[in-house]
Short mmCIF file of C-alpha atoms in Angstrom, two decimals:
data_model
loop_
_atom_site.label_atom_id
_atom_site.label_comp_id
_atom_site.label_asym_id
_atom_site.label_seq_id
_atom_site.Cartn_x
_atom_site.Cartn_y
_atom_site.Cartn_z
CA UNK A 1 0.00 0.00 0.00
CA UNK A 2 1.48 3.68 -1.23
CA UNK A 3 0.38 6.10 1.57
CA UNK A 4 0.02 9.61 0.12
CA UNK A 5 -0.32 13.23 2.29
CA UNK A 6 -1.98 15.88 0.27
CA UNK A 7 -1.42 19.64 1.95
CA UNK A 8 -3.95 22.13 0.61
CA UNK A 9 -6.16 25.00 1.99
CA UNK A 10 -8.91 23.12 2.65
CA UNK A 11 -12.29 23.18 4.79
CA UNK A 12 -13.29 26.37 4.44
CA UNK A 13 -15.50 25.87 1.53
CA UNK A 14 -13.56 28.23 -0.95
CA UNK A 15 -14.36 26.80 -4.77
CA UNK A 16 -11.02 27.06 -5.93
CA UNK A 17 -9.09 25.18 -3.43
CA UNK A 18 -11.83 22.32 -2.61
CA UNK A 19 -11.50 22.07 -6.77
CA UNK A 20 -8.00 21.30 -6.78
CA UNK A 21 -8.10 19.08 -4.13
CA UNK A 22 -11.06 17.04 -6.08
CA UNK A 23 -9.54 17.39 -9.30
CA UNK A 24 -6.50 15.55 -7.69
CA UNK A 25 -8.66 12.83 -5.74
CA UNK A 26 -10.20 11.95 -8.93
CA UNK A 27 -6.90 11.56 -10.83
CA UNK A 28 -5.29 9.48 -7.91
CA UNK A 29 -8.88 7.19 -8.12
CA UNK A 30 -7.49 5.84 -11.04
CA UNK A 31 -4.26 4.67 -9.67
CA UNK A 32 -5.93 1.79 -7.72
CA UNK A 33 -6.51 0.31 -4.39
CA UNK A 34 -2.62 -0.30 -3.49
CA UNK A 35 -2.96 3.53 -2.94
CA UNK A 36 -4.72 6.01 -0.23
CA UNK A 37 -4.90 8.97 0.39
CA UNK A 38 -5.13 11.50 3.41
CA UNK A 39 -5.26 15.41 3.77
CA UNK A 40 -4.39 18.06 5.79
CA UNK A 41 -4.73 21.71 5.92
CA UNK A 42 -1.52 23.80 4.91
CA UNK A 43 -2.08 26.12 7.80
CA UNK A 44 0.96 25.50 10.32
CA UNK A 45 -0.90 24.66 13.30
CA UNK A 46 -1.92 21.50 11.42
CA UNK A 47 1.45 20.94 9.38
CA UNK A 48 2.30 20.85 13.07
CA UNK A 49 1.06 18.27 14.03
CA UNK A 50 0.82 15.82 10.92
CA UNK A 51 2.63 12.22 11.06
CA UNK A 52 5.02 12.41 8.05
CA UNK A 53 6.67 9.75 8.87
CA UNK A 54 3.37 7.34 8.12
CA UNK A 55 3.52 8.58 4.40
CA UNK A 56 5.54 7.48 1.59
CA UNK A 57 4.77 10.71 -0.35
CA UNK A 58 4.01 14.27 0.11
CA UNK A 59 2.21 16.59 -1.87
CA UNK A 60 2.44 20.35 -2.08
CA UNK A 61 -1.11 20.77 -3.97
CA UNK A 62 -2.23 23.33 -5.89
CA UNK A 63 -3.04 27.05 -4.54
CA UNK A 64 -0.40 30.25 -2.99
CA UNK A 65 0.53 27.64 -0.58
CA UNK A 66 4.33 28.60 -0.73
CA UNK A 67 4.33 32.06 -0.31
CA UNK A 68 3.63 34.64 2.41
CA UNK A 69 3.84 38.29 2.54
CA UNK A 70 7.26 38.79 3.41
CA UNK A 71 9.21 35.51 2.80
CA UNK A 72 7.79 34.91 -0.18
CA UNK A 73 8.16 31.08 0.24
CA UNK A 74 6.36 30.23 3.60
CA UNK A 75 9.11 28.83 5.63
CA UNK A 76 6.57 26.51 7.95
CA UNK A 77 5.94 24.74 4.53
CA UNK A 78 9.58 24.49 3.72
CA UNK A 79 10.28 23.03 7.10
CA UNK A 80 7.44 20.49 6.21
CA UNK A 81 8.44 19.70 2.98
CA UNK A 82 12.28 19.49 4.55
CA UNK A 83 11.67 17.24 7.26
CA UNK A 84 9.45 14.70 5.10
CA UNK A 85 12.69 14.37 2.85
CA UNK A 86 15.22 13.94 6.56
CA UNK A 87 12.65 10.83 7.03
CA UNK A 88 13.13 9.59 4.00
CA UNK A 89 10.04 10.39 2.38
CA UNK A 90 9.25 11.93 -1.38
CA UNK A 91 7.29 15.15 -2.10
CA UNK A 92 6.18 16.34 -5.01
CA UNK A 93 5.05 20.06 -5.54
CA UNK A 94 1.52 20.07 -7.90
CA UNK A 95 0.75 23.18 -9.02
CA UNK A 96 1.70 25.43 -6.20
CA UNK A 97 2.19 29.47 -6.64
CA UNK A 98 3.34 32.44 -5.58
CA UNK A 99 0.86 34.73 -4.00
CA UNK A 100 1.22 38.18 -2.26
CA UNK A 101 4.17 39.52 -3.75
CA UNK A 102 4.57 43.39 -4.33
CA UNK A 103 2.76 44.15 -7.65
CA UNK A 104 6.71 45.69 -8.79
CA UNK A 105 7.55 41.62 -9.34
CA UNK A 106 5.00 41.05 -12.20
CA UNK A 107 8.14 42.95 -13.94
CA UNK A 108 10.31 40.34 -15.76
CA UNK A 109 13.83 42.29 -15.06
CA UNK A 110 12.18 43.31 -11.37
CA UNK A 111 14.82 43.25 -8.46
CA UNK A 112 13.62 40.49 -6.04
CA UNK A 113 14.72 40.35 -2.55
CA UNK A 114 13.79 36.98 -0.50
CA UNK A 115 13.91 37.68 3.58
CA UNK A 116 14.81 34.80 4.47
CA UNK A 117 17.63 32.87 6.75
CA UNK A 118 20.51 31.16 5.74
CA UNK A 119 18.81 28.00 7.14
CA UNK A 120 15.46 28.49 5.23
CA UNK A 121 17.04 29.07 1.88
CA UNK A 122 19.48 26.17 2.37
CA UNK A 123 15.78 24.22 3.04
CA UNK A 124 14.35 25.35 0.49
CA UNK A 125 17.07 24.55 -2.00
CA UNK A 126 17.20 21.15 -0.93
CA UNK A 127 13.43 21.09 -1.14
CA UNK A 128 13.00 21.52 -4.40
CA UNK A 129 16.33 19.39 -5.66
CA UNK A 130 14.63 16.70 -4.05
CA UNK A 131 11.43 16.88 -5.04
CA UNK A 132 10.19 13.92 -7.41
CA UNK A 133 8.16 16.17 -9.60
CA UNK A 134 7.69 19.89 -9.29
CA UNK A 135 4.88 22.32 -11.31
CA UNK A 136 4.13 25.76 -10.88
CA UNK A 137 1.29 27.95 -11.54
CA UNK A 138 3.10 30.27 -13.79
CA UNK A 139 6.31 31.86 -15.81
CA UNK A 140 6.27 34.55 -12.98
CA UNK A 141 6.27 32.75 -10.04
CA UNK A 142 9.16 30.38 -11.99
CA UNK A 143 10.91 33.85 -12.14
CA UNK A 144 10.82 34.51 -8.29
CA UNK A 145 11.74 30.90 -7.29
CA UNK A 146 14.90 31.69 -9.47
CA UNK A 147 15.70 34.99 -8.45
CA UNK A 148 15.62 33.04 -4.65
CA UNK A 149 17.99 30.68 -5.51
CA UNK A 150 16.37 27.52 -6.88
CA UNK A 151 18.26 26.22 -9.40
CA UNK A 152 17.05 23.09 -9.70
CA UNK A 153 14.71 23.34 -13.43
CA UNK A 154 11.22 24.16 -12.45
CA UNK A 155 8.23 23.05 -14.64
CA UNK A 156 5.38 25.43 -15.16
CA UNK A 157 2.50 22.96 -15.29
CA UNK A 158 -0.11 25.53 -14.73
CA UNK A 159 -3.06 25.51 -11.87
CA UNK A 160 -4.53 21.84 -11.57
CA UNK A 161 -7.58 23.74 -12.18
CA UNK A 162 -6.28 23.59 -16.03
CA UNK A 163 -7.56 19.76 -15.47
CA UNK A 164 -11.27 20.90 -15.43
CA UNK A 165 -13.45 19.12 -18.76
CA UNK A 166 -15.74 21.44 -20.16
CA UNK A 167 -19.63 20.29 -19.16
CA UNK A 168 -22.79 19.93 -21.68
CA UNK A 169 -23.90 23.54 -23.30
CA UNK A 170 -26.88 25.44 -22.27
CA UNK A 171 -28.36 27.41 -25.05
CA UNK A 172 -26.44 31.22 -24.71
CA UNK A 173 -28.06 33.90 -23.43
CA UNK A 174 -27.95 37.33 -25.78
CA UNK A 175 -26.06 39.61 -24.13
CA UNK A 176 -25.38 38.07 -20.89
CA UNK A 177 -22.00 39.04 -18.64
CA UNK A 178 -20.95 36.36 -15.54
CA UNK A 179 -20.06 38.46 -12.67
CA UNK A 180 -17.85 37.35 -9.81
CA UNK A 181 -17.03 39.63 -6.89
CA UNK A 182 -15.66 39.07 -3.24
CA UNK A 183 -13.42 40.31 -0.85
CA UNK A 184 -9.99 39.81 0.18
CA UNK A 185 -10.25 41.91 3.31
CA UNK A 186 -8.45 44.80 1.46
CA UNK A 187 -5.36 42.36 0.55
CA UNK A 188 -5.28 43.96 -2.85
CA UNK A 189 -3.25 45.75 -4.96
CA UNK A 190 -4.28 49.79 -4.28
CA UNK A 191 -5.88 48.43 -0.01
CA UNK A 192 -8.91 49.85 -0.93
CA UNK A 193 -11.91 47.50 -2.10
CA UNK A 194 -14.12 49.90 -1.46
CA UNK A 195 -13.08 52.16 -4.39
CA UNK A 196 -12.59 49.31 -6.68
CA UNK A 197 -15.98 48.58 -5.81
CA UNK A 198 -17.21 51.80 -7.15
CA UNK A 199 -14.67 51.99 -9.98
CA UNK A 200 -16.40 48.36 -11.24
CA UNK A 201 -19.87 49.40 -10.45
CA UNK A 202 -19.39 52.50 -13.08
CA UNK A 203 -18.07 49.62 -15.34
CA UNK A 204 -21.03 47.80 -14.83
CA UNK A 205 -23.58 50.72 -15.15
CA UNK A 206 -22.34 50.84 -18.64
CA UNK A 207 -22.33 47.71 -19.99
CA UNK A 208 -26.27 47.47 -18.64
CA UNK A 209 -26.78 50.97 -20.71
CA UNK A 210 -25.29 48.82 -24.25
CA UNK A 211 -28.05 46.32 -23.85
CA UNK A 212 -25.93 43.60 -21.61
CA UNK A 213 -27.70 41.91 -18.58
CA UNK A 214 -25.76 40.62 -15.22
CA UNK A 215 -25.58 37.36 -13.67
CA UNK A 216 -23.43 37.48 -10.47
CA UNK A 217 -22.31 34.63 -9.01
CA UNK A 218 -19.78 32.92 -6.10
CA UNK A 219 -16.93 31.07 -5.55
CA UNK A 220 -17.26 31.45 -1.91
CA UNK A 221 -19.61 32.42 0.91
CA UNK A 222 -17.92 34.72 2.21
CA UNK A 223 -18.20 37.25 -0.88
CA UNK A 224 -21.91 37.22 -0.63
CA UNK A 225 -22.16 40.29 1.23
CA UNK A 226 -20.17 42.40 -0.56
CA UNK A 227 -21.66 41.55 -3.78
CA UNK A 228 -24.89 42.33 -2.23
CA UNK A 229 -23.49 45.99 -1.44
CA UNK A 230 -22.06 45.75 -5.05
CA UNK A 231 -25.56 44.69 -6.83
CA UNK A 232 -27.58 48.05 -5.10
CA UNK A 233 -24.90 50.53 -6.68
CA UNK A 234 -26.69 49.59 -9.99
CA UNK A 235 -29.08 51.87 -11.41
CA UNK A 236 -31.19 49.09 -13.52
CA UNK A 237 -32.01 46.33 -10.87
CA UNK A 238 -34.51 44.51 -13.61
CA UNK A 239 -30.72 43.71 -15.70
CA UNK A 240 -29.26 41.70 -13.00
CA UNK A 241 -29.23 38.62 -11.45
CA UNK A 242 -27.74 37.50 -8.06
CA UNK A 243 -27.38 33.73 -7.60
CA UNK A 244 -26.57 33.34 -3.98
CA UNK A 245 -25.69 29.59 -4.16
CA UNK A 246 -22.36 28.45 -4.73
CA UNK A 247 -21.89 25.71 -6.92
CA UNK A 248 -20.26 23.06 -7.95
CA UNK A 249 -17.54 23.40 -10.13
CA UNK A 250 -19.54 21.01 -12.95
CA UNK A 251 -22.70 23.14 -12.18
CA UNK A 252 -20.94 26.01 -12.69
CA UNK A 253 -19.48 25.43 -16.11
CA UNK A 254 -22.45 24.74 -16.80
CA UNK A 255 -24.28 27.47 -15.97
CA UNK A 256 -21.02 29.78 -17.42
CA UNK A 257 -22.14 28.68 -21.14
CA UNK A 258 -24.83 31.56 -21.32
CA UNK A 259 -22.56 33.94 -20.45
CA UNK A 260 -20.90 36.09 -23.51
CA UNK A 261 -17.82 36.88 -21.14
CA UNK A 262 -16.98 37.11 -17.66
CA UNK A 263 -15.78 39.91 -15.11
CA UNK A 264 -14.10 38.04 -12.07
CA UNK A 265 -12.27 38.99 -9.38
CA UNK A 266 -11.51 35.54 -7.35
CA UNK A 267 -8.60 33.47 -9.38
CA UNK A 268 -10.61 30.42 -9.80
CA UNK A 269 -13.53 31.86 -11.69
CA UNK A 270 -11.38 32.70 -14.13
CA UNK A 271 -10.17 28.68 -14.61
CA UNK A 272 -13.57 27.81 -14.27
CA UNK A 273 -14.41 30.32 -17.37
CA UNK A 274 -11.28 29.16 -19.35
CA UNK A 275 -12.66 25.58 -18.99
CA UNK A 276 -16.43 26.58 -20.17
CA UNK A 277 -14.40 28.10 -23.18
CA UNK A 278 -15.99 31.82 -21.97
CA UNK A 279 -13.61 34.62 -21.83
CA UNK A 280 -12.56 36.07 -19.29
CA UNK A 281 -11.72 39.71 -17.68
CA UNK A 282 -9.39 38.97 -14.58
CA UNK A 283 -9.52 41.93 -12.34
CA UNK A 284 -5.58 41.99 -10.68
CA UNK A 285 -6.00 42.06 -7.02
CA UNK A 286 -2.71 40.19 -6.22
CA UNK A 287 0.45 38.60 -8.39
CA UNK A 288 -0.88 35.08 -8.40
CA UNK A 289 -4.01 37.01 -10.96
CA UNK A 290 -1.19 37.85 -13.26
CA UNK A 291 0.80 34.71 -12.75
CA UNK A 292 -2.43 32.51 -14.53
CA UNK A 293 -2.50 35.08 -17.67
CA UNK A 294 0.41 35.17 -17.99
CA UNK A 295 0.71 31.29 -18.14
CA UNK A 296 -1.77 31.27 -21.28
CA UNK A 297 -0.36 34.57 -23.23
CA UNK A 298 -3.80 36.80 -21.78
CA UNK A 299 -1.90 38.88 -19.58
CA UNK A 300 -4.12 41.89 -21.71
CA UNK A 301 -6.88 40.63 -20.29
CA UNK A 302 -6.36 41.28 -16.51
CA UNK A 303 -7.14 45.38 -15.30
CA UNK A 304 -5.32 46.14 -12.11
CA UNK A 305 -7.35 46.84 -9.02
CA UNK A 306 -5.11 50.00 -8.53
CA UNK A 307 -5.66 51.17 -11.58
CA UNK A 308 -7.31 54.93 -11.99
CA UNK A 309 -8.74 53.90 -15.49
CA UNK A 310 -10.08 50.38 -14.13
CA UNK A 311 -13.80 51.59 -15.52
CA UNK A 312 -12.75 52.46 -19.39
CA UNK A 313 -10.33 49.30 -19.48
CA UNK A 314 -12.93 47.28 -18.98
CA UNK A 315 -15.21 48.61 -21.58
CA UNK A 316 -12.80 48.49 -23.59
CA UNK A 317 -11.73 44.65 -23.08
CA UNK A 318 -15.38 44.14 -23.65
CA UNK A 319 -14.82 45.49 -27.06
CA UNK A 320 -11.58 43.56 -27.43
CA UNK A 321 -13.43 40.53 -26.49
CA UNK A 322 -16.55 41.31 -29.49
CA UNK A 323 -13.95 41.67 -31.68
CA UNK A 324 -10.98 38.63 -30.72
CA UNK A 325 -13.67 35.97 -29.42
CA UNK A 326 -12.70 33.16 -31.19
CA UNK A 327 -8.72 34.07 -31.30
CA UNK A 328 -9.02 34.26 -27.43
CA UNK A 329 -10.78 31.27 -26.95
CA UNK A 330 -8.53 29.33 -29.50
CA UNK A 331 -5.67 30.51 -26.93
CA UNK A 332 -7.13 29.28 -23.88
CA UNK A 333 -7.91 25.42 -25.34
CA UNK A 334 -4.39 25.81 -26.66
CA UNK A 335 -2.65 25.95 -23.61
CA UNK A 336 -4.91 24.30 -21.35
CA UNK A 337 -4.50 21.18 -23.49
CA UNK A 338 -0.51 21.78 -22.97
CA UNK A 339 -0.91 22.15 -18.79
CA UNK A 340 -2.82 19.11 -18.91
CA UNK A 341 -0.88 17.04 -20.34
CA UNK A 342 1.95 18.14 -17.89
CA UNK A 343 -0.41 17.99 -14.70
CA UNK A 344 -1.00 14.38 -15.50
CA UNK A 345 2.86 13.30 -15.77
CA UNK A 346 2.83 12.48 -11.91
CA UNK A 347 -0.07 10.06 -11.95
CA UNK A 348 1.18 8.69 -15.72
CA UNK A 349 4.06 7.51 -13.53
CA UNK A 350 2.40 6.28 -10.58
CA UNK A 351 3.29 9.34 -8.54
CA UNK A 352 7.06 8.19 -8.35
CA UNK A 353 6.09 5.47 -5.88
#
């Protein structure tokens, strides 16, 4: 029997990490009954307290689960990930990012510093030379891991969430926009979500004036609220929707094939719309935004939350997106057919065990 630890944010319900850790349950399924698998929350009072040394291998899943806002690389996962491989045990990073990074790092030729000890970068090197297999998000969290000192060659396998099938089509909707909005409790480029709030809802006003109707929907609980607040900022209530239920990841694919484009703000919507083959415009709250477009070539398509002009950029990605539709979508099947194929490497090989 191959005993398997998977560490991901998980239990609180959010879409996007419950997704990756399902996309990856499914995939191990299919290795067979000589295998199980366990969990356990990446937060450190649980990493804590796991038994490593139970485990043959370790996962690092998907998510900004190895990065903080000042080390960059979250030494209390290093330390982990260090003293499964003192026990003699494998790990294998699956998709993992960089999150929370100053918005100066999305530069390619931007001067990184890493805070970090001796001891943790010493970890961390041996970390990732050991690791059996190791995939990141994007080409700009590659860059940082670099600019720290990881030599060892990193592959950029994209998000697991590039492992999501496109569902069954509903008939399209005329004129329809999927809207996502949430909160990150003002951990956003520009602190202010307030502002970006109104800055989107003057975005929004317009489209509804050029004939387009809103359906808003969640990734998470939690952003229920604010979307309410967002919703009654718009002068024509009879043009928008608010579905207060937060699906599935199937369901919502589904439901995301009578929209003409969507507006999102949490990362995983915009996977989710890159799967249902609906464009997308990413609103930039934090690097790991920019890290996913600029894994498929769309980094035009993500607006800034900082930025003064956030209103006219998005109306005039919405005429980008009328006008580049298909060319768009071609580019998203194109490279989510390339991540998959490199997401599924580990479990081609019978996760190295």
């Amino acid at each position: 029997m191959k005993h398997v630890l998977y560490i991901g944010w998980i239990g609180y319900h959010n879409l996007g990490d419950e997704l990756m850790f399902d996309l990856f349950k499914h995939k191990f399924s299919k290795l067979g009954e000589y295998y199980k698998l366990d969990l356990v929350n990446n937060e450190k009072r649980y990493l804590d307290n796991a038994p490593l040394h139970v485990y043959d291998l370790i996962v690092l899943g998907g998510g900004s689960i190895i990065s903080g806002p000042d080390q960059l690389i979250q030494p209390y996962i290093i330390e982990t990930l260090y003293k499964a491989i003192q026990l003699n045990k494998k790990v294998m990073i699956w998709g993992s990012g960089i999150d929370w990074a100053p918005k100066s790092y999305i530069a390619p030729d931007a001067p990184i510093s890493w805070q970090a000890s001796p001891e943790i970068k010493q970890k961390a090197q041996t970390v990732f030379a050991e690791s059996v297999w190791t995939g990141v998000r994007g080409p700009l969290t590659q860059q940082i891991l670099q600019h720290c000192g990881i030599n060892t060659p990193i592959e950029i396998s994209g998000d697991p969430a590039f492992l999501l099938d496109k569902k069954s089509t509903d008939e399209k909707t005329n004129k329809l926009i999927g809207v996502n909005w949430g909160t990150s409790y003002q951990n956003i480029y520009g602190h202010d979500e307030i502002i970006l709030e109104n800055r989107l809802a003057s975005a929004l006003n317009q489209l509804i004036a050029k004939g387009y109707k809103l359906y808003f929907y969640l990734v998470w609980h939690a952003d229920l609220e604010v979307t309410k607040r967002l919703c009654q900022k718009l002068t024509n209530q009879q043009a928008i929707t608010l579905d207060e239920k937060v699906y599935h990841q199937d369901e919502l694919m589904v439901l995301m094939n009578r929209f003409d484009f969507t507006i999102n703000f949490k990362l995983h919507a915009n996977y989710l719309s890159l799967a249902a083959q609906v464009p997308f415009i990413a609103l930039g709250y934090r690097f790991k935004i920019f890290d996913f477009a600029a894994s498929i070539d769309l980094s035009d398509m993500v607006i800034a939350t900082d930025d003064a002009q956030l209103s006219d950029n998005i109306l005039a990605l919405e005429q980008q997106i009328a006008t580049n539709k298909q060319r768009i979508i071609n580019s998203m099947q194109q490279y989510q057919q390339i991540y998959q194929k490199k997401l599924m490497k580990p479990f081609e090989q019978g996760l190295y065990l």
